[in-house]
PDB file of C-alpha atoms in Angstrom:
ATOM      1  CA  MET A   1       0.125  -0.064   0.100  1.00  0.00           C
ATOM      2  CA  LYS A   2       2.719   2.522   0.774  1.00  0.00           C
ATOM      3  CA  SER A   3       4.323   2.090  -2.558  1.00  0.00           C
ATOM      4  CA  LEU A   4       0.843   2.838  -4.427  1.00  0.00           C
ATOM      5  CA  TRP A   5       0.745   6.188  -2.269  1.00  0.00           C
ATOM      6  CA  ILE A   6       4.459   6.765  -3.058  1.00  0.00           C
ATOM      7  CA  LEU A   7       3.548   5.849  -6.956  1.00  0.00           C
ATOM      8  CA  LEU A   8       0.527   8.152  -6.917  1.00  0.00           C
ATOM      9  CA  ILE A   9       2.472  11.413  -5.441  1.00  0.00           C
ATOM     10  CA  PHE A  10       5.352  10.862  -7.611  1.00  0.00           C
ATOM     11  CA  THR A  11       2.887  10.684 -10.488  1.00  0.00           C
ATOM     12  CA  SER A  12       0.855  13.450  -9.222  1.00  0.00           C
ATOM     13  CA  VAL A  13       4.035  15.523  -9.562  1.00  0.00           C
ATOM     14  CA  MET A  14       5.096  14.558 -12.455  1.00  0.00           C
ATOM     15  CA  VAL A  15       1.918  15.567 -14.047  1.00  0.00           C
ATOM     16  CA  TYR A  16       1.991  18.818 -12.584  1.00  0.00           C
ATOM     17  CA  ALA A  17       5.727  19.744 -13.562  1.00  0.00           C
ATOM     18  CA  SER A  18       4.940  18.606 -17.203  1.00  0.00           C
ATOM     19  CA  THR A  19       2.296  21.390 -17.357  1.00  0.00           C
ATOM     20  CA  LEU A  20       4.744  23.557 -16.912  1.00  0.00           C
ATOM     21  CA  SER A  21       6.613  26.279 -19.440  1.00  0.00           C
ATOM     22  CA  LYS A  22       9.494  28.100 -19.775  1.00  0.00           C
ATOM     23  CA  ALA A  23      10.188  31.527 -21.357  1.00  0.00           C
ATOM     24  CA  TYR A  24      13.451  33.244 -21.968  1.00  0.00           C
ATOM     25  CA  TYR A  25      14.143  37.285 -21.756  1.00  0.00           C
ATOM     26  CA  ALA A  26      17.086  39.020 -21.980  1.00  0.00           C
ATOM     27  CA  GLY A  27      16.500  42.914 -20.728  1.00  0.00           C
ATOM     28  CA  GLY A  28      19.612  44.191 -19.495  1.00  0.00           C
ATOM     29  CA  CYS A  29      21.036  43.186 -16.252  1.00  0.00           C
ATOM     30  CA  PHE A  30      19.268  40.003 -15.305  1.00  0.00           C
ATOM     31  CA  TRP A  31      18.854  40.919 -11.385  1.00  0.00           C
ATOM     32  CA  GLY A  32      16.227  43.477 -12.418  1.00  0.00           C
ATOM     33  CA  VAL A  33      14.127  41.262 -14.742  1.00  0.00           C
ATOM     34  CA  GLU A  34      14.272  38.242 -12.403  1.00  0.00           C
ATOM     35  CA  TYR A  35      12.937  40.687  -9.443  1.00  0.00           C
ATOM     36  CA  HIS A  36      10.019  41.781 -11.481  1.00  0.00           C
ATOM     37  CA  LEU A  37       8.865  38.946 -13.437  1.00  0.00           C
ATOM     38  CA  GLU A  38       9.252  36.571 -10.338  1.00  0.00           C
ATOM     39  CA  LYS A  39       6.549  38.571  -8.598  1.00  0.00           C
ATOM     40  CA  LEU A  40       3.886  37.740 -11.100  1.00  0.00           C
ATOM     41  CA  LYS A  41       1.268  35.036 -10.405  1.00  0.00           C
ATOM     42  CA  GLY A  42       1.857  31.641 -11.916  1.00  0.00           C
ATOM     43  CA  VAL A  43       5.366  31.935 -12.431  1.00  0.00           C
ATOM     44  CA  LYS A  44       6.923  29.520 -10.206  1.00  0.00           C
ATOM     45  CA  LYS A  45      10.774  30.338 -10.591  1.00  0.00           C
ATOM     46  CA  VAL A  46      13.038  32.627 -12.241  1.00  0.00           C
ATOM     47  CA  GLN A  47      16.518  31.839 -13.049  1.00  0.00           C
ATOM     48  CA  SER A  48      19.404  34.398 -13.890  1.00  0.00           C
ATOM     49  CA  GLY A  49      21.538  33.141 -16.782  1.00  0.00           C
ATOM     50  CA  TYR A  50      23.669  33.292 -19.992  1.00  0.00           C
ATOM     51  CA  MET A  51      21.931  32.734 -23.591  1.00  0.00           C
ATOM     52  CA  GLY A  52      22.713  33.199 -26.967  1.00  0.00           C
ATOM     53  CA  GLY A  53      26.593  33.092 -27.271  1.00  0.00           C
ATOM     54  CA  HIS A  54      28.938  30.740 -28.592  1.00  0.00           C
ATOM     55  CA  VAL A  55      30.666  29.604 -25.344  1.00  0.00           C
ATOM     56  CA  LYS A  56      29.514  26.706 -23.150  1.00  0.00           C
ATOM     57  CA  ASN A  57      29.185  27.233 -19.484  1.00  0.00           C
ATOM     58  CA  PRO A  58      30.096  30.724 -19.298  1.00  0.00           C
ATOM     59  CA  THR A  59      31.118  32.681 -16.493  1.00  0.00           C
ATOM     60  CA  TYR A  60      29.911  36.070 -15.535  1.00  0.00           C
ATOM     61  CA  ALA A  61      34.226  37.098 -16.006  1.00  0.00           C
ATOM     62  CA  GLN A  62      33.807  35.738 -19.556  1.00  0.00           C
ATOM     63  CA  VAL A  63      30.353  37.522 -20.571  1.00  0.00           C
ATOM     64  CA  VAL A  64      31.323  40.973 -19.046  1.00  0.00           C
ATOM     65  CA  ARG A  65      34.251  40.873 -21.467  1.00  0.00           C
ATOM     66  CA  HIS A  66      32.165  40.947 -24.161  1.00  0.00           C
ATOM     67  CA  THR A  67      33.797  37.926 -25.865  1.00  0.00           C
ATOM     68  CA  THR A  68      31.187  34.975 -25.695  1.00  0.00           C
ATOM     69  CA  GLY A  69      28.189  36.739 -27.450  1.00  0.00           C
ATOM     70  CA  HIS A  70      26.074  35.733 -24.820  1.00  0.00           C
ATOM     71  CA  LEU A  71      23.328  38.194 -23.068  1.00  0.00           C
ATOM     72  CA  GLU A  72      22.287  38.209 -19.383  1.00  0.00           C
ATOM     73  CA  THR A  73      18.949  36.113 -19.464  1.00  0.00           C
ATOM     74  CA  VAL A  74      16.440  34.899 -17.357  1.00  0.00           C
ATOM     75  CA  GLU A  75      14.532  31.359 -17.630  1.00  0.00           C
ATOM     76  CA  VAL A  76      11.149  31.958 -16.549  1.00  0.00           C
ATOM     77  CA  ILE A  77       9.310  28.740 -15.267  1.00  0.00           C
ATOM     78  CA  TYR A  78       5.638  29.131 -15.638  1.00  0.00           C
ATOM     79  CA  ASP A  79       1.934  27.516 -15.410  1.00  0.00           C
ATOM     80  CA  PRO A  80       0.194  28.713 -18.267  1.00  0.00           C
ATOM     81  CA  ALA A  81      -2.875  27.744 -16.708  1.00  0.00           C
ATOM     82  CA  LEU A  82      -2.172  31.070 -14.336  1.00  0.00           C
ATOM     83  CA  ILE A  83      -0.383  32.878 -16.560  1.00  0.00           C
ATOM     84  CA  SER A  84      -0.182  33.201 -20.581  1.00  0.00           C
ATOM     85  CA  TYR A  85       2.944  34.034 -22.447  1.00  0.00           C
ATOM     86  CA  GLU A  86       1.584  36.719 -24.043  1.00  0.00           C
ATOM     87  CA  THR A  87       0.918  38.236 -20.377  1.00  0.00           C
ATOM     88  CA  LEU A  88       4.251  37.199 -19.502  1.00  0.00           C
ATOM     89  CA  THR A  89       5.807  38.925 -22.460  1.00  0.00           C
ATOM     90  CA  LYS A  90       3.753  41.735 -22.164  1.00  0.00           C
ATOM     91  CA  ALA A  91       4.861  42.564 -18.586  1.00  0.00           C
ATOM     92  CA  PHE A  92       8.840  42.062 -19.674  1.00  0.00           C
ATOM     93  CA  PHE A  93       8.209  44.894 -22.159  1.00  0.00           C
ATOM     94  CA  GLU A  94       7.110  46.809 -19.417  1.00  0.00           C
ATOM     95  CA  ILE A  95       9.475  46.394 -16.889  1.00  0.00           C
ATOM     96  CA  HIS A  96      12.426  47.313 -18.780  1.00  0.00           C
ATOM     97  CA  ASP A  97      13.377  50.221 -21.965  1.00  0.00           C
ATOM     98  CA  PRO A  98      12.507  47.987 -25.434  1.00  0.00           C
ATOM     99  CA  THR A  99      13.762  50.772 -27.064  1.00  0.00           C
ATOM    100  CA  GLN A 100      17.139  51.217 -26.084  1.00  0.00           C
ATOM    101  CA  HIS A 101      19.254  49.724 -28.314  1.00  0.00           C
ATOM    102  CA  ASP A 102      22.935  49.812 -26.472  1.00  0.00           C
ATOM    103  CA  GLY A 103      21.848  48.064 -23.332  1.00  0.00           C
ATOM    104  CA  GLN A 104      19.401  49.242 -20.161  1.00  0.00           C
ATOM    105  CA  GLY A 105      19.942  52.273 -18.409  1.00  0.00           C
ATOM    106  CA  PRO A 106      23.438  52.798 -17.274  1.00  0.00           C
ATOM    107  CA  ASP A 107      24.245  49.470 -18.081  1.00  0.00           C
ATOM    108  CA  ILE A 108      25.838  49.619 -21.625  1.00  0.00           C
ATOM    109  CA  GLY A 109      27.171  46.644 -23.491  1.00  0.00           C
ATOM    110  CA  GLU A 110      26.286  43.608 -25.908  1.00  0.00           C
ATOM    111  CA  GLN A 111      25.351  41.613 -22.890  1.00  0.00           C
ATOM    112  CA  TYR A 112      22.559  43.951 -21.739  1.00  0.00           C
ATOM    113  CA  LEU A 113      20.809  44.131 -25.345  1.00  0.00           C
ATOM    114  CA  SER A 114      16.803  43.330 -25.107  1.00  0.00           C
ATOM    115  CA  ALA A 115      16.026  40.131 -26.501  1.00  0.00           C
ATOM    116  CA  ILE A 116      13.263  37.371 -26.351  1.00  0.00           C
ATOM    117  CA  PHE A 117      14.694  33.806 -27.259  1.00  0.00           C
ATOM    118  CA  VAL A 118      11.744  32.003 -28.689  1.00  0.00           C
ATOM    119  CA  SER A 119      11.060  28.338 -29.020  1.00  0.00           C
ATOM    120  CA  ASP A 120       8.273  27.910 -31.563  1.00  0.00           C
ATOM    121  CA  GLU A 121       6.138  29.578 -34.297  1.00  0.00           C
ATOM    122  CA  LYS A 122       3.348  30.313 -31.751  1.00  0.00           C
ATOM    123  CA  GLU A 123       5.657  32.350 -29.697  1.00  0.00           C
ATOM    124  CA  ARG A 124       7.108  34.131 -32.275  1.00  0.00           C
ATOM    125  CA  ARG A 125       3.962  35.038 -33.486  1.00  0.00           C
ATOM    126  CA  ILE A 126       2.713  36.734 -29.754  1.00  0.00           C
ATOM    127  CA  VAL A 127       6.114  38.424 -29.839  1.00  0.00           C
ATOM    128  CA  ARG A 128       5.894  39.892 -33.292  1.00  0.00           C
ATOM    129  CA  SER A 129       2.138  41.094 -32.227  1.00  0.00           C
ATOM    130  CA  LEU A 130       3.442  42.827 -29.303  1.00  0.00           C
ATOM    131  CA  ILE A 131       6.080  44.543 -31.214  1.00  0.00           C
ATOM    132  CA  LYS A 132       3.722  45.695 -33.665  1.00  0.00           C
ATOM    133  CA  GLU A 133       1.549  46.869 -30.947  1.00  0.00           C
ATOM    134  CA  LEU A 134       4.138  48.806 -29.384  1.00  0.00           C
ATOM    135  CA  ASN A 135       5.278  50.800 -32.851  1.00  0.00           C
ATOM    136  CA  ALA A 136       1.667  51.499 -33.505  1.00  0.00           C
ATOM    137  CA  ASN A 137       1.687  53.464 -29.488  1.00  0.00           C
ATOM    138  CA  GLY A 138       4.985  55.144 -30.629  1.00  0.00           C
ATOM    139  CA  TYR A 139       7.961  53.131 -29.321  1.00  0.00           C
ATOM    140  CA  LYS A 140      10.743  52.494 -31.611  1.00  0.00           C
ATOM    141  CA  VAL A 141      11.434  48.629 -30.465  1.00  0.00           C
ATOM    142  CA  ALA A 142      14.749  47.536 -30.433  1.00  0.00           C
ATOM    143  CA  THR A 143      14.122  44.138 -28.730  1.00  0.00           C
ATOM    144  CA  LYS A 144      15.581  41.084 -30.614  1.00  0.00           C
ATOM    145  CA  LEU A 145      13.745  37.974 -31.493  1.00  0.00           C
ATOM    146  CA  LEU A 146      15.730  35.103 -31.193  1.00  0.00           C
ATOM    147  CA  PRO A 147      15.757  31.199 -31.562  1.00  0.00           C
ATOM    148  CA  LEU A 148      15.982  29.612 -28.467  1.00  0.00           C
ATOM    149  CA  SER A 149      19.329  28.008 -27.803  1.00  0.00           C
ATOM    150  CA  VAL A 150      20.999  26.550 -24.792  1.00  0.00           C
ATOM    151  CA  PHE A 151      20.552  28.499 -21.612  1.00  0.00           C
ATOM    152  CA  TYR A 152      23.538  28.591 -18.983  1.00  0.00           C
ATOM    153  CA  PRO A 153      22.628  29.321 -15.185  1.00  0.00           C
ATOM    154  CA  ALA A 154      24.336  31.978 -13.814  1.00  0.00           C
ATOM    155  CA  GLU A 155      26.760  31.606 -10.711  1.00  0.00           C
ATOM    156  CA  THR A 156      25.008  31.136  -7.481  1.00  0.00           C
ATOM    157  CA  TYR A 157      25.463  34.548  -6.269  1.00  0.00           C
ATOM    158  CA  HIS A 158      23.757  36.005  -8.965  1.00  0.00           C
ATOM    159  CA  GLN A 159      20.355  33.967  -8.063  1.00  0.00           C
ATOM    160  CA  ASP A 160      17.966  36.229  -6.336  1.00  0.00           C
ATOM    161  CA  TYR A 161      20.382  38.717  -5.936  1.00  0.00           C
ATOM    162  CA  TYR A 162      18.006  41.776  -4.690  1.00  0.00           C
ATOM    163  CA  VAL A 163      16.218  39.858  -2.383  1.00  0.00           C
ATOM    164  CA  LYS A 164      19.392  38.527  -0.716  1.00  0.00           C
ATOM    165  CA  ASN A 165      20.947  41.944  -0.624  1.00  0.00           C
ATOM    166  CA  ALA A 166      17.671  43.626   0.214  1.00  0.00           C
ATOM    167  CA  LYS A 167      17.933  46.208  -2.603  1.00  0.00           C
ATOM    168  CA  GLN A 168      15.611  47.419  -5.446  1.00  0.00           C
ATOM    169  CA  PRO A 169      16.624  47.446  -9.079  1.00  0.00           C
ATOM    170  CA  TYR A 170      18.594  50.248 -10.282  1.00  0.00           C
ATOM    171  CA  CYS A 171      17.884  50.146 -13.904  1.00  0.00           C
ATOM    172  CA  HIS A 172      14.051  48.657 -13.922  1.00  0.00           C
ATOM    173  CA  ALA A 173      10.800  49.899 -13.088  1.00  0.00           C
ATOM    174  CA  TYR A 174       7.373  49.122 -14.230  1.00  0.00           C
ATOM    175  CA  VAL A 175       6.314  51.558 -16.926  1.00  0.00           C
ATOM    176  CA  LYS A 176       2.411  50.639 -18.686  1.00  0.00           C
ATOM    177  CA  ARG A 177       2.670  50.489 -22.608  1.00  0.00           C
ATOM    178  CA  PHE A 178      -0.023  48.230 -23.264  1.00  0.00           C
ATOM    179  CA  ARG A 179      -3.627  49.521 -23.481  1.00  0.00           C
TER     180      ARG A 179
END
């Protein structure tokens, strides 16, 4: 009987885990993007890391030298029954400046560029539609639309940085951009 209960619990956990989805956003310093997105209902976990470059398992020291091609990126694990990809992506566009071409706020450099890594055509259509809406509202969106690539988690000291250090993001703030 005990093994049956363990099997039922394990199966329930596996079914729940399989219903979660992932999204990947680069919007400047990953600390601020992580801080804001993890507050959304339906978001289960946000992890800071690196994506889009050519170096395997990059370190922060390598990424800031501008030789890896990686962007500071967050991996968002979310429940699509509670928050849609579109709502999550709208939030991303509203917590950073998607019009800045060379970084975010005072953080300048290729690792701070704005980008969304999409995993399929549905995500691509959603992002393109949102960018079109922003452009129609007068924003000249610089956010790049990139294919999904390998995500490398950042070092432990980067995870939940603002929570651990009791600070607020210095270059990310909510600005309503959608009607």
